[in-house]
PDB file of C-alpha atoms in Angstrom:
ATOM      1  CA  MET A   1     -11.254  -1.335 -15.913  1.00  0.00           C
ATOM      2  CA  GLU A   2     -12.420  -2.128 -11.889  1.00  0.00           C
ATOM      3  CA  LEU A   3     -10.233  -2.578  -9.084  1.00  0.00           C
ATOM      4  CA  ASN A   4     -10.577  -5.204  -6.112  1.00  0.00           C
ATOM      5  CA  VAL A   5      -9.821  -4.964  -3.036  1.00  0.00           C
ATOM      6  CA  GLY A   6      -9.302  -7.965   0.226  1.00  0.00           C
ATOM      7  CA  SER A   7      -8.775  -7.286   3.691  1.00  0.00           C
ATOM      8  CA  GLU A   8      -6.737  -9.854   6.138  1.00  0.00           C
ATOM      9  CA  VAL A   9      -5.067  -9.576   9.357  1.00  0.00           C
ATOM     10  CA  GLN A  10      -1.283 -11.246   9.136  1.00  0.00           C
ATOM     11  CA  ARG A  11       1.368 -11.210  11.887  1.00  0.00           C
ATOM     12  CA  GLY A  12      -0.938  -7.965  13.269  1.00  0.00           C
ATOM     13  CA  TRP A  13      -0.549  -6.256  10.168  1.00  0.00           C
ATOM     14  CA  ARG A  14      -3.484  -5.190   7.861  1.00  0.00           C
ATOM     15  CA  VAL A  15      -2.685  -6.459   4.739  1.00  0.00           C
ATOM     16  CA  LEU A  16      -5.136  -5.310   1.641  1.00  0.00           C
ATOM     17  CA  ALA A  17      -4.252  -7.113  -1.665  1.00  0.00           C
ATOM     18  CA  VAL A  18      -5.172  -4.143  -4.545  1.00  0.00           C
ATOM     19  CA  ALA A  19      -6.128  -6.033  -7.433  1.00  0.00           C
ATOM     20  CA  GLY A  20      -6.367  -4.113 -11.256  1.00  0.00           C
ATOM     21  CA  GLU A  21      -6.087  -0.490 -11.685  1.00  0.00           C
ATOM     22  CA  LEU A  22      -5.778   2.485  -9.222  1.00  0.00           C
ATOM     23  CA  ASP A  23      -6.955   5.742 -11.265  1.00  0.00           C
ATOM     24  CA  ILE A  24      -9.332   8.561 -10.260  1.00  0.00           C
ATOM     25  CA  ASP A  25     -12.043   6.178 -11.209  1.00  0.00           C
ATOM     26  CA  THR A  26     -11.015   3.992  -8.501  1.00  0.00           C
ATOM     27  CA  VAL A  27      -9.053   5.230  -6.049  1.00  0.00           C
ATOM     28  CA  PRO A  28     -12.686   6.125  -3.669  1.00  0.00           C
ATOM     29  CA  VAL A  29     -12.971   2.504  -3.736  1.00  0.00           C
ATOM     30  CA  LEU A  30      -9.560   1.570  -1.381  1.00  0.00           C
ATOM     31  CA  ALA A  31      -9.609   5.034  -0.184  1.00  0.00           C
ATOM     32  CA  ALA A  32     -12.955   3.667   1.602  1.00  0.00           C
ATOM     33  CA  ARG A  33     -11.493   0.163   2.423  1.00  0.00           C
ATOM     34  CA  LEU A  34      -8.911   1.296   3.809  1.00  0.00           C
ATOM     35  CA  ASP A  35     -10.994   4.211   5.651  1.00  0.00           C
ATOM     36  CA  ALA A  36     -12.741   0.934   7.209  1.00  0.00           C
ATOM     37  CA  ASP A  37      -9.962  -1.810   7.712  1.00  0.00           C
ATOM     38  CA  VAL A  38      -7.013  -0.214   8.822  1.00  0.00           C
ATOM     39  CA  THR A  39      -8.063   0.553  12.580  1.00  0.00           C
ATOM     40  CA  GLY A  40      -4.575   0.228  13.626  1.00  0.00           C
ATOM     41  CA  ALA A  41      -1.449   2.426  12.931  1.00  0.00           C
ATOM     42  CA  HIS A  42       0.538  -0.723  10.791  1.00  0.00           C
ATOM     43  CA  ALA A  43      -1.043  -1.964   7.101  1.00  0.00           C
ATOM     44  CA  VAL A  44       0.736  -3.478   3.598  1.00  0.00           C
ATOM     45  CA  LEU A  45      -0.765  -2.823   0.591  1.00  0.00           C
ATOM     46  CA  ASP A  46       0.087  -5.683  -1.843  1.00  0.00           C
ATOM     47  CA  LEU A  47      -0.027  -4.758  -5.195  1.00  0.00           C
ATOM     48  CA  ALA A  48       0.598  -8.100  -6.832  1.00  0.00           C
ATOM     49  CA  GLY A  49      -2.329  -7.904  -8.494  1.00  0.00           C
ATOM     50  CA  LEU A  50      -2.058  -4.383  -9.329  1.00  0.00           C
ATOM     51  CA  GLN A  51      -1.679  -3.376 -13.226  1.00  0.00           C
ATOM     52  CA  PHE A  52      -2.155   0.610 -13.603  1.00  0.00           C
ATOM     53  CA  MET A  53      -1.422   3.357 -11.135  1.00  0.00           C
ATOM     54  CA  ASP A  54      -1.899   6.816 -11.554  1.00  0.00           C
ATOM     55  CA  SER A  55      -0.998   9.941  -9.947  1.00  0.00           C
ATOM     56  CA  THR A  56      -4.805  10.270  -8.089  1.00  0.00           C
ATOM     57  CA  GLY A  57      -3.461   6.638  -6.903  1.00  0.00           C
ATOM     58  CA  LEU A  58      -0.365   7.543  -5.808  1.00  0.00           C
ATOM     59  CA  ALA A  59      -1.359  10.912  -4.414  1.00  0.00           C
ATOM     60  CA  LEU A  60      -3.629   7.847  -2.125  1.00  0.00           C
ATOM     61  CA  VAL A  61      -0.528   5.555  -1.119  1.00  0.00           C
ATOM     62  CA  LEU A  62       1.480   8.541  -0.313  1.00  0.00           C
ATOM     63  CA  ASP A  63      -1.538   9.802   1.986  1.00  0.00           C
ATOM     64  CA  TRP A  64      -1.810   6.896   3.506  1.00  0.00           C
ATOM     65  CA  HIS A  65       1.905   6.685   4.318  1.00  0.00           C
ATOM     66  CA  ARG A  66       1.973  10.345   6.027  1.00  0.00           C
ATOM     67  CA  ARG A  67      -1.246   9.743   8.051  1.00  0.00           C
ATOM     68  CA  LEU A  68       0.019   5.935   9.378  1.00  0.00           C
ATOM     69  CA  GLY A  69       3.577   7.326  10.071  1.00  0.00           C
ATOM     70  CA  GLU A  70       2.466  10.327  11.872  1.00  0.00           C
ATOM     71  CA  ALA A  71       0.265   7.720  13.993  1.00  0.00           C
ATOM     72  CA  GLY A  72       3.354   6.017  15.012  1.00  0.00           C
ATOM     73  CA  GLY A  73       2.695   3.073  12.221  1.00  0.00           C
ATOM     74  CA  GLN A  74       3.693   2.555   9.422  1.00  0.00           C
ATOM     75  CA  LEU A  75       2.295   1.289   5.673  1.00  0.00           C
ATOM     76  CA  ARG A  76       4.021  -0.847   3.530  1.00  0.00           C
ATOM     77  CA  ILE A  77       4.269  -2.030   0.338  1.00  0.00           C
ATOM     78  CA  ALA A  78       4.843  -5.415  -0.977  1.00  0.00           C
ATOM     79  CA  ALA A  79       4.356  -7.118  -4.640  1.00  0.00           C
ATOM     80  CA  THR A  80       5.049  -4.186  -7.038  1.00  0.00           C
ATOM     81  CA  GLN A  81       4.394  -4.980 -10.368  1.00  0.00           C
ATOM     82  CA  ALA A  82       6.800  -3.401 -13.173  1.00  0.00           C
ATOM     83  CA  PRO A  83       4.228  -0.252 -13.787  1.00  0.00           C
ATOM     84  CA  VAL A  84       4.277   0.879 -10.940  1.00  0.00           C
ATOM     85  CA  ARG A  85       7.111   0.294  -9.395  1.00  0.00           C
ATOM     86  CA  ARG A  86       8.514   2.939 -12.138  1.00  0.00           C
ATOM     87  CA  LEU A  87       5.782   5.089 -11.202  1.00  0.00           C
ATOM     88  CA  PHE A  88       7.350   5.099  -7.664  1.00  0.00           C
ATOM     89  CA  GLU A  89      11.018   5.258  -9.372  1.00  0.00           C
ATOM     90  CA  LEU A  90       9.425   8.527 -11.633  1.00  0.00           C
ATOM     91  CA  ALA A  91       7.935  10.007  -8.610  1.00  0.00           C
ATOM     92  CA  ASP A  92      11.020   9.457  -6.340  1.00  0.00           C
ATOM     93  CA  VAL A  93       9.423   8.480  -3.625  1.00  0.00           C
ATOM     94  CA  ALA A  94      10.749   4.747  -4.259  1.00  0.00           C
ATOM     95  CA  GLN A  95      13.172   5.319  -1.600  1.00  0.00           C
ATOM     96  CA  VAL A  96      10.700   7.473   1.332  1.00  0.00           C
ATOM     97  CA  LEU A  97       8.195   4.013   1.536  1.00  0.00           C
ATOM     98  CA  SER A  98       8.654   0.532   2.256  1.00  0.00           C
ATOM     99  CA  LEU A  99       8.800  -1.265  -0.638  1.00  0.00           C
ATOM    100  CA  HIS A 100       9.029  -5.376   0.077  1.00  0.00           C
ATOM    101  CA  GLU A 101       9.081  -8.155  -2.601  1.00  0.00           C
ATOM    102  CA  THR A 102       6.395  -9.872  -0.784  1.00  0.00           C
ATOM    103  CA  VAL A 103       4.092  -9.837   1.736  1.00  0.00           C
ATOM    104  CA  ASP A 104       5.702 -12.545   3.594  1.00  0.00           C
ATOM    105  CA  ALA A 105       8.399  -9.625   3.760  1.00  0.00           C
ATOM    106  CA  ALA A 106       6.562  -7.310   5.193  1.00  0.00           C
ATOM    107  CA  VAL A 107       5.206  -8.643   7.647  1.00  0.00           C
ATOM    108  CA  GLN A 108       7.912 -10.119   8.578  1.00  0.00           C
ATOM    109  CA  GLU A 109       8.744  -7.698  11.960  1.00  0.00           C
ATOM    110  CA  SER A 110       5.846  -8.452  14.377  1.00  0.00           C
ATOM    111  CA  VAL A 111       3.810  -4.800  14.949  1.00  0.00           C
ATOM    112  CA  ASP A 112       5.154  -4.630  18.273  1.00  0.00           C
ATOM    113  CA  THR A 113       9.430  -4.678  17.037  1.00  0.00           C
ATOM    114  CA  ALA A 114       8.204  -2.507  13.359  1.00  0.00           C
ATOM    115  CA  HIS A 115       9.532   1.078  13.619  1.00  0.00           C
TER     116      HIS A 115
END
């Protein structure tokens, strides 16, 4: 399975739409897009099209969560599908990550008011 990543800006947030499977083979694809596209400290991962994530994908998400937090920003996660949400729960990170039902909900707060 491959990974597709789309990128756009909504309300000052860099939104990356991730579709396919995020695993040891495809993590470099998302890592490269994050490095290239996330120039500010606020980003949203739209996981509506992500069917699978393994521990390497989880590690990448947690790393970016930490990096943006240290930069005074935030990484938000939107539209997580059941298998990925279950991984977040099993890894006990669902409460740590900023999870939102939709991208619209994730970008409701403008970057200026996000904490």
